PDB file of C-alpha atoms in Angstrom:
ATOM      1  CA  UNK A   1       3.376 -19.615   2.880  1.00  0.00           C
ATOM      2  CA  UNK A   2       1.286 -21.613   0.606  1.00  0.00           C
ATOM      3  CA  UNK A   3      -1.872 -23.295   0.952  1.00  0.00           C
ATOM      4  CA  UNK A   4      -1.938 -26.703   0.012  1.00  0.00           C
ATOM      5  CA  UNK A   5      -4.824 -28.145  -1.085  1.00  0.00           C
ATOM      6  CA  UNK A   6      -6.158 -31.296  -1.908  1.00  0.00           C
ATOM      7  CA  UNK A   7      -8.601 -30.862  -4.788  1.00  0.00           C
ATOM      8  CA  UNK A   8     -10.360 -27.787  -6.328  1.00  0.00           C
ATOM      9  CA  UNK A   9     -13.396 -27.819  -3.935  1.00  0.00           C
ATOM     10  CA  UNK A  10     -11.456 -28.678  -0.709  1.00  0.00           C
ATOM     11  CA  UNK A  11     -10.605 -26.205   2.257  1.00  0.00           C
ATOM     12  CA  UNK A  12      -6.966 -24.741   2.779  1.00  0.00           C
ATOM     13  CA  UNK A  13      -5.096 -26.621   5.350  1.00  0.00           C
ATOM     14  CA  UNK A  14      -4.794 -22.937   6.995  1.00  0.00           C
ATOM     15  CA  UNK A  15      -7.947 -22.364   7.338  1.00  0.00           C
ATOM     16  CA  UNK A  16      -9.899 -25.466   8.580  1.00  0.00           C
ATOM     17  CA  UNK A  17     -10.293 -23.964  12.017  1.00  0.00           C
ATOM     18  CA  UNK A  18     -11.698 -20.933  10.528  1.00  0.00           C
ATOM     19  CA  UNK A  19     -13.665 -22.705   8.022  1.00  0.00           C
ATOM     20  CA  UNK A  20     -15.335 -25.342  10.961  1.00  0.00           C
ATOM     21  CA  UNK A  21     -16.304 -22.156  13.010  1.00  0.00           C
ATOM     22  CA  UNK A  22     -18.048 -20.225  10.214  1.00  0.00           C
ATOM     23  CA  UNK A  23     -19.351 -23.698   9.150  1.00  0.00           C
ATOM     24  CA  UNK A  24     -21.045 -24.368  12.729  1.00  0.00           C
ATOM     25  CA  UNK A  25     -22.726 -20.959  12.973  1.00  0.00           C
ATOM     26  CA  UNK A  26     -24.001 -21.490   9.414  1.00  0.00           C
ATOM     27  CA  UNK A  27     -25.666 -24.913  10.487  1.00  0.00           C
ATOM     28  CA  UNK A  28     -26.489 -23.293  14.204  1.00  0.00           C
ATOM     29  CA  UNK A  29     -28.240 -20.454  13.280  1.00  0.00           C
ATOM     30  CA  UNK A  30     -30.257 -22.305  10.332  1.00  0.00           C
ATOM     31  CA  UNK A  31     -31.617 -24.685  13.329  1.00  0.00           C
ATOM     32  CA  UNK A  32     -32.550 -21.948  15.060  1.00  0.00           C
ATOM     33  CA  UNK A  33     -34.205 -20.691  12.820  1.00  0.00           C
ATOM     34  CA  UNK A  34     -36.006 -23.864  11.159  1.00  0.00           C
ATOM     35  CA  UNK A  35     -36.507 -24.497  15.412  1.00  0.00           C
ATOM     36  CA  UNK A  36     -38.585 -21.762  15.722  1.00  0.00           C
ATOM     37  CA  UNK A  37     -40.411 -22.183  12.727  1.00  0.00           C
ATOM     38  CA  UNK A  38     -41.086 -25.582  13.311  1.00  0.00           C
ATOM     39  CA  UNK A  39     -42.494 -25.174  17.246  1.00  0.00           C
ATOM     40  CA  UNK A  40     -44.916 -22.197  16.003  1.00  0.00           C
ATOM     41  CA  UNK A  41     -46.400 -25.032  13.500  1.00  0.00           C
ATOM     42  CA  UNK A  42     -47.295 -26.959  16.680  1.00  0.00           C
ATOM     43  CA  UNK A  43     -47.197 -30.141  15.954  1.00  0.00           C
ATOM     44  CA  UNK A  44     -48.577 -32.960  18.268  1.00  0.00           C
ATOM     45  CA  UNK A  45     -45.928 -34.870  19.231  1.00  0.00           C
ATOM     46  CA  UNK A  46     -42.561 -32.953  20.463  1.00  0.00           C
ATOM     47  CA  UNK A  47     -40.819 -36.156  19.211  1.00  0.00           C
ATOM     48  CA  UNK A  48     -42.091 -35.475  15.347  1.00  0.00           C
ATOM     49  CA  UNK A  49     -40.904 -31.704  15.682  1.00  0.00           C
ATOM     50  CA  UNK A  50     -37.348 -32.799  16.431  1.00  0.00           C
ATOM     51  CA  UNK A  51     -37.778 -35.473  13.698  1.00  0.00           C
ATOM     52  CA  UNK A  52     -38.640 -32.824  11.252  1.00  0.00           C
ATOM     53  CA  UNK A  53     -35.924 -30.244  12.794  1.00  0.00           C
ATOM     54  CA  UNK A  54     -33.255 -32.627  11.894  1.00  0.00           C
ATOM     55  CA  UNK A  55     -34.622 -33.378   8.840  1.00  0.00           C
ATOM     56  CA  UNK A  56     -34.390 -29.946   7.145  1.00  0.00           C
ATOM     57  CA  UNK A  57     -30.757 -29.770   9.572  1.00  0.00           C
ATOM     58  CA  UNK A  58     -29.718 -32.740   7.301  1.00  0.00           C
ATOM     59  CA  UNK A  59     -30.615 -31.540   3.575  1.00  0.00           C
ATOM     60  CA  UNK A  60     -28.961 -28.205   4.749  1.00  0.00           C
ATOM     61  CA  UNK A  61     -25.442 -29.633   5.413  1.00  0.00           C
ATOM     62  CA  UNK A  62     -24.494 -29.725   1.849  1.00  0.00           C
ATOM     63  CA  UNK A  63     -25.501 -26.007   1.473  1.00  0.00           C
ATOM     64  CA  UNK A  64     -23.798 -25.310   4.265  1.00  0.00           C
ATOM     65  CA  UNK A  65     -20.378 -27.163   3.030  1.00  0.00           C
ATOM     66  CA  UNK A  66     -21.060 -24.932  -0.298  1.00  0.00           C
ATOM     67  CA  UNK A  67     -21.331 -21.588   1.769  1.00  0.00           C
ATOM     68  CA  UNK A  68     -18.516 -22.760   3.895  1.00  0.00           C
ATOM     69  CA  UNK A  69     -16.426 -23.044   0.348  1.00  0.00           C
ATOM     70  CA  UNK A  70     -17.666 -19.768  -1.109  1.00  0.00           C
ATOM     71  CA  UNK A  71     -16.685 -18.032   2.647  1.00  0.00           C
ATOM     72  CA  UNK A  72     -12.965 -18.986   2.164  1.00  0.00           C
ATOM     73  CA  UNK A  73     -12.471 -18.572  -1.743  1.00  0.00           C
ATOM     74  CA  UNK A  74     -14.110 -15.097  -1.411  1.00  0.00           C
ATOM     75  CA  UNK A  75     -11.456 -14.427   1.739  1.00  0.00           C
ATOM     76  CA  UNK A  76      -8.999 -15.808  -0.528  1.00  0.00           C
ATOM     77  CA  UNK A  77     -10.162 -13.460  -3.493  1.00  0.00           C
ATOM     78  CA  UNK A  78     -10.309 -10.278  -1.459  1.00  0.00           C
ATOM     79  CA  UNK A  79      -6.598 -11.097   0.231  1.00  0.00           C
ATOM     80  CA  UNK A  80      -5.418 -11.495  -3.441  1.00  0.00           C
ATOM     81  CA  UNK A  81      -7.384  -8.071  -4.502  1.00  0.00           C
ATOM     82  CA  UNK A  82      -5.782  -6.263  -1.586  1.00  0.00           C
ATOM     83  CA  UNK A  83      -2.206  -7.469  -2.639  1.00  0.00           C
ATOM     84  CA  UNK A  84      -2.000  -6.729  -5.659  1.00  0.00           C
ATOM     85  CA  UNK A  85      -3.933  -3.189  -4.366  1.00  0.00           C
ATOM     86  CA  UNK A  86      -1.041  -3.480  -1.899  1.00  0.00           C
ATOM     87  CA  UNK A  87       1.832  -3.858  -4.603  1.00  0.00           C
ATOM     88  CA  UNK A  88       0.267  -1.055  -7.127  1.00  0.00           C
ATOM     89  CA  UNK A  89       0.552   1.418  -4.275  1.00  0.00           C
ATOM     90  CA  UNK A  90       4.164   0.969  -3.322  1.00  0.00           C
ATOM     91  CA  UNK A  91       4.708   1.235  -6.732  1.00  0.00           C
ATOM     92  CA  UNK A  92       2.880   4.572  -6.870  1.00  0.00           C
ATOM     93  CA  UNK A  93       4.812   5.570  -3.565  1.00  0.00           C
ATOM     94  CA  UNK A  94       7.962   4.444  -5.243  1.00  0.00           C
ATOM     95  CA  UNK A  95       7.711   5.801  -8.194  1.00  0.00           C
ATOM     96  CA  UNK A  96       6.376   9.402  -6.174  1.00  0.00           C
ATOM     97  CA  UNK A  97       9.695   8.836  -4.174  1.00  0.00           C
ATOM     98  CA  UNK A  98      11.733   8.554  -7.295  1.00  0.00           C
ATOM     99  CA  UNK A  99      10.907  11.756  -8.801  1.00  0.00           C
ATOM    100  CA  UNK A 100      10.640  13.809  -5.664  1.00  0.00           C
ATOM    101  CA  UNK A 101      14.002  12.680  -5.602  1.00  0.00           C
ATOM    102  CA  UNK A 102      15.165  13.909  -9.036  1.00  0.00           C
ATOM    103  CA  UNK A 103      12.814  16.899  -8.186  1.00  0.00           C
ATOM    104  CA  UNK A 104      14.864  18.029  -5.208  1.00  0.00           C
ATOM    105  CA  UNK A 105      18.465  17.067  -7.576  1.00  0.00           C
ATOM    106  CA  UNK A 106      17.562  19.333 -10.079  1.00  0.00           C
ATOM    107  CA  UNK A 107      16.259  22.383  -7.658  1.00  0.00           C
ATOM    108  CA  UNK A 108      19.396  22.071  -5.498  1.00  0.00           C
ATOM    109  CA  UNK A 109      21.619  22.061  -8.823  1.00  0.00           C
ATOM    110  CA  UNK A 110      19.433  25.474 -10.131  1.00  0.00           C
ATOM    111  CA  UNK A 111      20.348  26.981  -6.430  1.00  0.00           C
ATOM    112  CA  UNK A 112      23.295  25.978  -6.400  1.00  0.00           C
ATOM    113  CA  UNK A 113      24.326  27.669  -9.568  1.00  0.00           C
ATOM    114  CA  UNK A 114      22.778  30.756  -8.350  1.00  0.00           C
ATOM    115  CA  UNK A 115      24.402  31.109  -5.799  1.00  0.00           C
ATOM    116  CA  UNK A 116      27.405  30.321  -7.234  1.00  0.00           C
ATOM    117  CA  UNK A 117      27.015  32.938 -10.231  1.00  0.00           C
ATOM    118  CA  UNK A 118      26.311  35.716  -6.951  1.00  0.00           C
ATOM    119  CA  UNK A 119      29.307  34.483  -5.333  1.00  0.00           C
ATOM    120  CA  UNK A 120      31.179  35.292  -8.487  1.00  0.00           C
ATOM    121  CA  UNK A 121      29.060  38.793  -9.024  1.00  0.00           C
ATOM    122  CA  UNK A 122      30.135  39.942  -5.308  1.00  0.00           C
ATOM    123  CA  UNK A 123      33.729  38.963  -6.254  1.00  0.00           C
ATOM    124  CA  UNK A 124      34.279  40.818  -9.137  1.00  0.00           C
ATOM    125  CA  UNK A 125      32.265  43.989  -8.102  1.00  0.00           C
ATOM    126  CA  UNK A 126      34.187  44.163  -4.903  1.00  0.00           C
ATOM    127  CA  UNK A 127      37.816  43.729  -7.056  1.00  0.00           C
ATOM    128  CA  UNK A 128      36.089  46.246  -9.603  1.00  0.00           C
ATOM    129  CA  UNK A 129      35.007  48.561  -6.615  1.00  0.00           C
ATOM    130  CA  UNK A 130      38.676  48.087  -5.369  1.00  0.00           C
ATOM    131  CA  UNK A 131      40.150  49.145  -8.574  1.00  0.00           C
ATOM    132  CA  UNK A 132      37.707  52.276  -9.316  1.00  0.00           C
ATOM    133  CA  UNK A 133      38.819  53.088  -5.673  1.00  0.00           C
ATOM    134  CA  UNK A 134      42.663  52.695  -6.555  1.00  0.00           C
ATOM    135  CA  UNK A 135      41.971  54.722  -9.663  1.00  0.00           C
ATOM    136  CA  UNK A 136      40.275  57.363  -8.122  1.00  0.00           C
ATOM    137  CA  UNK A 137      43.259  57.623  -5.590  1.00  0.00           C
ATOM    138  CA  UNK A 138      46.149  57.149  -8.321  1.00  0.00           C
ATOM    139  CA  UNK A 139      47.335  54.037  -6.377  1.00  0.00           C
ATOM    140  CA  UNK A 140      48.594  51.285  -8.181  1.00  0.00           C
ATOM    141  CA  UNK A 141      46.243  48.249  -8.289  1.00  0.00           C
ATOM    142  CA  UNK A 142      48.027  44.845  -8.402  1.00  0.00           C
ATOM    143  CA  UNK A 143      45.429  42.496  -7.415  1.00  0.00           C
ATOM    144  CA  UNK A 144      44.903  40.252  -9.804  1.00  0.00           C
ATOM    145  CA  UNK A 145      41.261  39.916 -10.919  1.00  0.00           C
ATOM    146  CA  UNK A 146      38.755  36.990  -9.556  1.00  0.00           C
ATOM    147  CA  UNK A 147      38.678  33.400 -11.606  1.00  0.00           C
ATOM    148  CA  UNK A 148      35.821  33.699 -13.957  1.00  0.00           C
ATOM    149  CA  UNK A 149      33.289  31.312 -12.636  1.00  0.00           C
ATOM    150  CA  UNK A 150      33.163  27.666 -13.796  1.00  0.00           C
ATOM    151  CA  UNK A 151      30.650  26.173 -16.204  1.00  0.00           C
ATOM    152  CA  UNK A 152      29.179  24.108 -14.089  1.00  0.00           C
ATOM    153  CA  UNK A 153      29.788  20.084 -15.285  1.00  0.00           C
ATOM    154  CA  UNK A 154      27.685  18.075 -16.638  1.00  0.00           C
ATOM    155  CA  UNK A 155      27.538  14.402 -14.749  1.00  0.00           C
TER     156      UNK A 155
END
């Protein structure tokens, strides 16, 4: 989804209620603040510290517009940080993924010809043991010998 904008120092579409709120607690807690600083200078006239209230309310709005602005491109900035923070990790996991992968291939191959050379170990020592035993008893021995074992292939 893409946010449209108008001009360079507008507001994404998305984000005008979220904008307005931080906005209106910008401009609410600066009257507060000017509110309270204003009463303690104790005017005379309550009507002249609500004239002066507003007045430093009104040359603040623009500030407020500009902090409003920097709030949402620095959101924007730090979603676009964490993506592509985002994307380099899944790459890392990926590429951790990947070799694990060829990792556990190439151990399973080793074993796998291990155990294939003891298969072929016990076979001929047990058709050799048979043979000494034949011998030994001047029985004929018929029995063929064991395949030799395979190289294993290359793929």
């Amino acid at each position: 989804m893409e946010n449209k904008r108008i001009s360079v120092l507008s507001f994404a579409r998305d984000f005008v209620l979220v904008d307005f709120i931080f906005f209106l607690i910008v401009v609410i807690g600066y009257a507060v603040i000017v509110g309270g600083h204003e009463i303690a200078a104790g005017r005379e006239n309550p009507v002249e510290t609500l004239i002066a209230i507003v007045g430093h309310i009104s040359n603040y709005i623009p500030v407020a517009i500009v902090l409003t602005l920097m709030f949402e491109i620095g959101g924007s900035l730090t979603m676009l940080l964490w993506r592509l923070y985002k994307r380099q990790i899944d790459a890392q996991i990926e590429q951790a993924r990947t070799e694990g992968i060829a990792s556990g291939e190439a151990k399973g191959e080793a074993r796998g010809e291990a155990r294939g050379i003891a298969e072929a170990f016990q076979l001929w020592t047990a058709w050799n043991n048979r043979r000494l035993e034949a011998e030994g008893k001047n029985l004929p021995f018929n029995e063929p010998p064991p395949p030799p074992p395979q190289a294993p292939s290359a793929e």
